[in-house]
CSV table of N, CA and C in Angstrom, one decimal:
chain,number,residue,atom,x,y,z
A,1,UNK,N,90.7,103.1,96.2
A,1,UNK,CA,89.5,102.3,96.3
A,1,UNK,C,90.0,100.9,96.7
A,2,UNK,N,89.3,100.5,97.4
A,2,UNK,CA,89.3,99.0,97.9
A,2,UNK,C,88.3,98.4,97.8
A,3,UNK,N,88.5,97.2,97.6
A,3,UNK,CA,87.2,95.8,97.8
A,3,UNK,C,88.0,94.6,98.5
A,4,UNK,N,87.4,94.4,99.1
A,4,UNK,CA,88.1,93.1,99.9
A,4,UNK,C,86.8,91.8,100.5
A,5,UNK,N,86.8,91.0,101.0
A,5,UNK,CA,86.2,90.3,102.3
A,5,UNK,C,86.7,89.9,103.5
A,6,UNK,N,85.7,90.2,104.2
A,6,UNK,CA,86.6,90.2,105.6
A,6,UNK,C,86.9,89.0,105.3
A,7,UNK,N,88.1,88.5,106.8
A,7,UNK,CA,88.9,87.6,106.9
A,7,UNK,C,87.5,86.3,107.7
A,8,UNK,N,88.0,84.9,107.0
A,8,UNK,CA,87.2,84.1,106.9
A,8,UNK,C,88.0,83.2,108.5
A,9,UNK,N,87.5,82.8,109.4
A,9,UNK,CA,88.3,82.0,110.9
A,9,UNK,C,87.5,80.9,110.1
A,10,UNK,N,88.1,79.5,110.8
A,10,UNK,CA,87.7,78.0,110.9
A,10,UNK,C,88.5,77.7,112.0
A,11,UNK,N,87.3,78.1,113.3
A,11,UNK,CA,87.4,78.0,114.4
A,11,UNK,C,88.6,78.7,115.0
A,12,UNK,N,89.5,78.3,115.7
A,12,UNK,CA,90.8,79.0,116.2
A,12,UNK,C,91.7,78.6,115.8
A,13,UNK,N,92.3,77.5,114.8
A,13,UNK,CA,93.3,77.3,114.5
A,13,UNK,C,93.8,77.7,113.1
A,14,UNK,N,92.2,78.5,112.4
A,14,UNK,CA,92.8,78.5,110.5
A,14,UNK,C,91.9,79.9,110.0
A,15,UNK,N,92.9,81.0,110.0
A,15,UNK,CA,92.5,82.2,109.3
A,15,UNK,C,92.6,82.4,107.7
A,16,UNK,N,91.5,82.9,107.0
A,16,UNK,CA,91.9,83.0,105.5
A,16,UNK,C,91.3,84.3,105.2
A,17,UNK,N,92.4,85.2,104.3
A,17,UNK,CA,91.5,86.3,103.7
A,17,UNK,C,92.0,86.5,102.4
A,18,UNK,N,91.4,87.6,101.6
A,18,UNK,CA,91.7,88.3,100.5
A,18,UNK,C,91.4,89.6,100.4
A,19,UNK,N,92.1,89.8,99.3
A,19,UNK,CA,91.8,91.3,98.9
A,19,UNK,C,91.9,92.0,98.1
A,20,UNK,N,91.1,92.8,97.4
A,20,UNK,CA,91.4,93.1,96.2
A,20,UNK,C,91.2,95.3,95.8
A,21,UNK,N,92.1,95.1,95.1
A,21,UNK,CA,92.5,96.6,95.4
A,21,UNK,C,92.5,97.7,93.9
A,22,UNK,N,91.8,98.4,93.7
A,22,UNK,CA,92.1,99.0,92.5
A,22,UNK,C,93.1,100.5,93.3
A,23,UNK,N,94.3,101.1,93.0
A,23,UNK,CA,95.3,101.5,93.2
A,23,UNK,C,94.8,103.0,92.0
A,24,UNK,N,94.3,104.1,92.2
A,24,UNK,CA,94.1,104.8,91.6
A,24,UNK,C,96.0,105.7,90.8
A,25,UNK,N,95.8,106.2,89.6
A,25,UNK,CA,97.1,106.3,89.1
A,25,UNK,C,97.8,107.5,90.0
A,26,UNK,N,97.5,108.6,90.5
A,26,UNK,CA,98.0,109.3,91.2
A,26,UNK,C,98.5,109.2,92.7
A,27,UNK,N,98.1,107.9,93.2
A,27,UNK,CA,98.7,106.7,94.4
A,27,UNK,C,99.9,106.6,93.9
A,28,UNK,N,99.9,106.1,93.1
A,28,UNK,CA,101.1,105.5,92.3
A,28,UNK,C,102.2,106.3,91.1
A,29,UNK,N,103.3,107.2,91.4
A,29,UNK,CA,103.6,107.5,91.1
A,29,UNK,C,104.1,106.8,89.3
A,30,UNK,N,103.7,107.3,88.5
A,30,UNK,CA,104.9,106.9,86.8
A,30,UNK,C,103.9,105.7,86.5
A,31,UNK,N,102.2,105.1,87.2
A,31,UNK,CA,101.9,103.9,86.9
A,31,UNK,C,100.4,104.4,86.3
A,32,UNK,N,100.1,103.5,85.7
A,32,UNK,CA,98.3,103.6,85.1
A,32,UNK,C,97.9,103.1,86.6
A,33,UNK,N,95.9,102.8,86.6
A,33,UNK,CA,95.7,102.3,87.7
A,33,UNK,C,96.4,101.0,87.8
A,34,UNK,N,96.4,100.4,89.1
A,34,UNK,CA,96.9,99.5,88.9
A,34,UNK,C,95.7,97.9,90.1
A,35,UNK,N,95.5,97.3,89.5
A,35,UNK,CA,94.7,95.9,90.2
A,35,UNK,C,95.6,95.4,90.9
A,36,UNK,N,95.4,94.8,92.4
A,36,UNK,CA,96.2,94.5,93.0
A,36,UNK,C,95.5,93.6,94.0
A,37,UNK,N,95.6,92.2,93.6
A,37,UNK,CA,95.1,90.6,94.2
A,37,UNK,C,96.3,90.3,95.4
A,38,UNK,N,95.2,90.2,96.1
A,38,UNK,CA,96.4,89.0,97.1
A,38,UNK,C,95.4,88.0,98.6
A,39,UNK,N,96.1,86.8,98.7
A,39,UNK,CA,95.5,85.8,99.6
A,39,UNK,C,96.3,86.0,100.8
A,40,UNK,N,95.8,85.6,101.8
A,40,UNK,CA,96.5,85.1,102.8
A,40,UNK,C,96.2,84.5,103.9
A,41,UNK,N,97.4,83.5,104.6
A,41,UNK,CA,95.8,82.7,105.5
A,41,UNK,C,97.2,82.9,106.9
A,42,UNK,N,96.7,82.2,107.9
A,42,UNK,CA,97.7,82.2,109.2
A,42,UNK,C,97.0,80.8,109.7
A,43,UNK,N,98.1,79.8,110.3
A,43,UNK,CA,97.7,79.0,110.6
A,43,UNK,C,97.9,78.7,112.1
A,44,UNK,N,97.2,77.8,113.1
A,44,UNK,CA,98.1,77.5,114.1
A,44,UNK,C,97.8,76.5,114.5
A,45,UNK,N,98.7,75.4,114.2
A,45,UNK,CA,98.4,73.5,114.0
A,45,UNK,C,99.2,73.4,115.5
A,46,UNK,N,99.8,74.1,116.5
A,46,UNK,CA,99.7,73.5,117.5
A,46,UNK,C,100.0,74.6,118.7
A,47,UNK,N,100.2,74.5,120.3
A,47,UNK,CA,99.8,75.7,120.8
A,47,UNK,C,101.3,76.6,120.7
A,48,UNK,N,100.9,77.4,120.4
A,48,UNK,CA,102.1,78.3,120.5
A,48,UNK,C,103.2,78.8,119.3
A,49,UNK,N,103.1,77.8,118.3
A,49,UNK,CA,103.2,77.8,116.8
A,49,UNK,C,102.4,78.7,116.0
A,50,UNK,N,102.8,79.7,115.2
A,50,UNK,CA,101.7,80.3,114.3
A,50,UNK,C,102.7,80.1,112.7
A,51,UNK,N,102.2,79.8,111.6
A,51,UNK,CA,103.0,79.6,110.3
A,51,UNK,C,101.4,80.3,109.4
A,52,UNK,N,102.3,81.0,108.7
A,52,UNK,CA,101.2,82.4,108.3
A,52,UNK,C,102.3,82.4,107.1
A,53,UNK,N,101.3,83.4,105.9
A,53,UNK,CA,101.9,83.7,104.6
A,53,UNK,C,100.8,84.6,103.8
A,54,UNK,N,101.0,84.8,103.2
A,54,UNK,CA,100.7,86.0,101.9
A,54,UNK,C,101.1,86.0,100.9
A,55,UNK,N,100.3,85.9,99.6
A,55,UNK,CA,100.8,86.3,97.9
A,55,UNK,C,99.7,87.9,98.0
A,56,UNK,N,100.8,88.2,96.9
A,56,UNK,CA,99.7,89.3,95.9
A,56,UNK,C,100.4,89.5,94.6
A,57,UNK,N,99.3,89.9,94.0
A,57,UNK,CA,99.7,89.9,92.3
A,57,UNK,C,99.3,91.2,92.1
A,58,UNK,N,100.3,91.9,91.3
A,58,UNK,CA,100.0,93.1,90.7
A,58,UNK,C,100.1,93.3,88.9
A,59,UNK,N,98.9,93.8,88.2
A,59,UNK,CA,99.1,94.2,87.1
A,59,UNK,C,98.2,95.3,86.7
A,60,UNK,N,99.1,95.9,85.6
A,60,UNK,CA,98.2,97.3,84.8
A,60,UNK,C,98.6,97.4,83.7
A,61,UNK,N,98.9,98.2,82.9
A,61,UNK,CA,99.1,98.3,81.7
A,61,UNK,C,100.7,98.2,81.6
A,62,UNK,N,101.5,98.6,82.4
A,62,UNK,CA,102.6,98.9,83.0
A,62,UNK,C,103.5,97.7,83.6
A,63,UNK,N,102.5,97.1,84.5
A,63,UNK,CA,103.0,96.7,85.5
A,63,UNK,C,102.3,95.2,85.6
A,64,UNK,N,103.6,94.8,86.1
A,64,UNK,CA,103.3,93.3,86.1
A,64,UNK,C,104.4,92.6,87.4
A,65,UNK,N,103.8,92.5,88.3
A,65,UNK,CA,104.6,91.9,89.8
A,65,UNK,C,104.2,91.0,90.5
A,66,UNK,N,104.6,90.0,91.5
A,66,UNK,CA,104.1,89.6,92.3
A,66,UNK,C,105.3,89.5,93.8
A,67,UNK,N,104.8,89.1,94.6
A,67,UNK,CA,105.4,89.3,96.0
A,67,UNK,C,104.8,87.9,96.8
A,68,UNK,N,105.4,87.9,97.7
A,68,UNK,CA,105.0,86.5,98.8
A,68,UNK,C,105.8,87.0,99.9
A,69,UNK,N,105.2,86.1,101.1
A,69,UNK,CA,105.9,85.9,102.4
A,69,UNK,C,105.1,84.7,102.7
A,70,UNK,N,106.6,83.9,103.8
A,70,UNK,CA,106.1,82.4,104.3
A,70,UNK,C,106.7,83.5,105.8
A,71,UNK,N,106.4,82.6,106.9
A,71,UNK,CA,106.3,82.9,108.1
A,71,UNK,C,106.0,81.7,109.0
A,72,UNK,N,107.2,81.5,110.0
A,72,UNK,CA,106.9,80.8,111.3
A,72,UNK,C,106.8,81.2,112.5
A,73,UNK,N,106.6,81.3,113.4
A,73,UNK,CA,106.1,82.3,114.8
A,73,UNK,C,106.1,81.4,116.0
A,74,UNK,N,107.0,81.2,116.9
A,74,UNK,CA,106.3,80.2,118.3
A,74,UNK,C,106.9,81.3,119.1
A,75,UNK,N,105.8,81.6,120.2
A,75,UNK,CA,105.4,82.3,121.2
A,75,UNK,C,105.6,81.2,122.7
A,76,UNK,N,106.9,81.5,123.2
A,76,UNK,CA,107.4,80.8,123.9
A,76,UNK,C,106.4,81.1,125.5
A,77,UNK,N,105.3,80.7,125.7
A,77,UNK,CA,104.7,81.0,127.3
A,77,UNK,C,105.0,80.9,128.3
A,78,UNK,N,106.4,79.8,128.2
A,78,UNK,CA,106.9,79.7,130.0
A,78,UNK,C,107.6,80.4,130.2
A,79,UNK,N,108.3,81.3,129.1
A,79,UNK,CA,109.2,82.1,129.8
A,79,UNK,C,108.8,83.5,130.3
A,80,UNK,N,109.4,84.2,130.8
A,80,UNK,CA,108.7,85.7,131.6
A,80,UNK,C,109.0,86.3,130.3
A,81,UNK,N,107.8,87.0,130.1
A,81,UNK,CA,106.9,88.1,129.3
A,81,UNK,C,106.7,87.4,127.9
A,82,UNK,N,107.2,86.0,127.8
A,82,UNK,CA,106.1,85.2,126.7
A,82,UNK,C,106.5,85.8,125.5
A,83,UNK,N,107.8,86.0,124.8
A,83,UNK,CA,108.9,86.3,123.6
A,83,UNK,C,108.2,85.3,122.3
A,84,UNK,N,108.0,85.9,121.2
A,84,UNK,CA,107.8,85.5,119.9
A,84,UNK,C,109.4,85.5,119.2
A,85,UNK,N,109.3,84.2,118.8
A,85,UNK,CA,110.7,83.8,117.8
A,85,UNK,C,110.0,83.7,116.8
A,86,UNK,N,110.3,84.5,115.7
A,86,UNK,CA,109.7,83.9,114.4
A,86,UNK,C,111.2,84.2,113.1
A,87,UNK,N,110.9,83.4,112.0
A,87,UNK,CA,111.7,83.5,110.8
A,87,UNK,C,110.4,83.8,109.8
A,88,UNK,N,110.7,84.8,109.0
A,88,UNK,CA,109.8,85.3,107.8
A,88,UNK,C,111.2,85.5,106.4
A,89,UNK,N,110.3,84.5,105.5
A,89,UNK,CA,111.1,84.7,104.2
A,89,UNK,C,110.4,85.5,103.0
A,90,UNK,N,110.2,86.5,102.6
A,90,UNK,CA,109.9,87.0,101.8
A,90,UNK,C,110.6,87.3,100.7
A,91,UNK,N,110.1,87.7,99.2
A,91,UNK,CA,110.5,88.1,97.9
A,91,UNK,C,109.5,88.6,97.1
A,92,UNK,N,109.9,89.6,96.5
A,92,UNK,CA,109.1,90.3,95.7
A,92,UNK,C,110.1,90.6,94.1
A,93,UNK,N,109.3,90.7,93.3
A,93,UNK,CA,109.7,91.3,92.1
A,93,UNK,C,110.5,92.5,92.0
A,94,UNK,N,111.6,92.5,90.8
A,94,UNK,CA,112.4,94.2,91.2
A,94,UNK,C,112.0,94.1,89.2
A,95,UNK,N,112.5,95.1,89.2
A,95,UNK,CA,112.2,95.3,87.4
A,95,UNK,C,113.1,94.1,86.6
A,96,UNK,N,113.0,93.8,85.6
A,96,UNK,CA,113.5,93.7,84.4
A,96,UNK,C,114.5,94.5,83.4
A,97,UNK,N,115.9,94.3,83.3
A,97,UNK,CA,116.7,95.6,82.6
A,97,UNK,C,116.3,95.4,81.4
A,98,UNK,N,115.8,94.0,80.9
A,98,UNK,CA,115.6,93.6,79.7
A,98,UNK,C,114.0,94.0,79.3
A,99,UNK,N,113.2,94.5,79.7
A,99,UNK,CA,111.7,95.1,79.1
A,99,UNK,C,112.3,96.7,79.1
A,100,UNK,N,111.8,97.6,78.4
A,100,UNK,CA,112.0,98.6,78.5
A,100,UNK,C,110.1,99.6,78.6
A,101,UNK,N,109.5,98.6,78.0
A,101,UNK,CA,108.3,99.2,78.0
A,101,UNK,C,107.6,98.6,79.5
A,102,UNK,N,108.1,97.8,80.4
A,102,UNK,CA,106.9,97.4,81.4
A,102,UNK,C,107.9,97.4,82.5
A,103,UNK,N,108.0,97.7,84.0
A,103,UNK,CA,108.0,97.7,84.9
A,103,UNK,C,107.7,97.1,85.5
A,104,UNK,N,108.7,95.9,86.3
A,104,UNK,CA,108.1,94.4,86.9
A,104,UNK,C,107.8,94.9,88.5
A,105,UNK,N,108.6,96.0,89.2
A,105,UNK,CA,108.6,96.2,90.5
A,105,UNK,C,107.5,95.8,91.1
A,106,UNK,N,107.7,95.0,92.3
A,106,UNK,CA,106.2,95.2,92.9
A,106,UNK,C,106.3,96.4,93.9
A,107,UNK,N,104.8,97.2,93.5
A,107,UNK,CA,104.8,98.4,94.2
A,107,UNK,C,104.5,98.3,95.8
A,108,UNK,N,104.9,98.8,97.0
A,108,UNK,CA,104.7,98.4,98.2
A,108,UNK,C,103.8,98.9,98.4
A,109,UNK,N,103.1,100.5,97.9
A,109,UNK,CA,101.7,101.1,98.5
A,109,UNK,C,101.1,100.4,98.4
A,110,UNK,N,100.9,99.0,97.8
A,110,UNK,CA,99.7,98.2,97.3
A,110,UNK,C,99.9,96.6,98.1
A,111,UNK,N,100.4,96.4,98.9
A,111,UNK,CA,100.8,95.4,99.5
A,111,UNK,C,100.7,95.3,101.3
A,112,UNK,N,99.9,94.4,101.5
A,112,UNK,CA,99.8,93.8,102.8
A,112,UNK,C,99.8,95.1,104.0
């Protein structure tokens, strides 16, 4: 099941969305359901530049994660066939050896 809102433009330079996700437990292998929040917006402050990113937060009874990505993107147009350079840094949660009762992983079925 999903609920979300579409993605929100401010004009052509500034995209924002969300979304929000209930993760039924048999999606998810070993998990209860699981709620799964996340923002993200893309920006493009000048031509040919895109800097974009995403959070999401995951919890259930179980589970408790979150994840990000930052992103830069310039789409070089003089050159022939117009090549995207980008750098993306991302990190997500891995478990905890020290909880034995909760599972930090962030789950990927539930993400972006």
């Amino acid at each position: 099941m999903s609920r979300g809102k579409p993605r929100v433009y401010f004009g052509d330079k500034l995209t924002l969305g969300g979304t929000y996700l209930l993760v039924d437990a048999k999606d998810v292998p070993g998990a209860d359901e699981l709620d799964v929040y996340s923002g993200r917006a893309s920006w493009k402050p000048l031509t040919g530049l895109t800097l974009s990113g995403e959070y999401v937060h995951q919890t259930s009874d179980q589970i408790e994660a979150d994840g990000w990505y930052a992103q830069a993107a310039y789409e070089a147009k003089d050159l022939p066939w117009s090549p995207v350079f980008s750098y993306r840094y991302a990190t997500f949660d891995g478990d905890d050896p020290n909880t034995t009762d909760r599972n930090e992983n962030l789950r990927s079925i539930a993400y972006g």
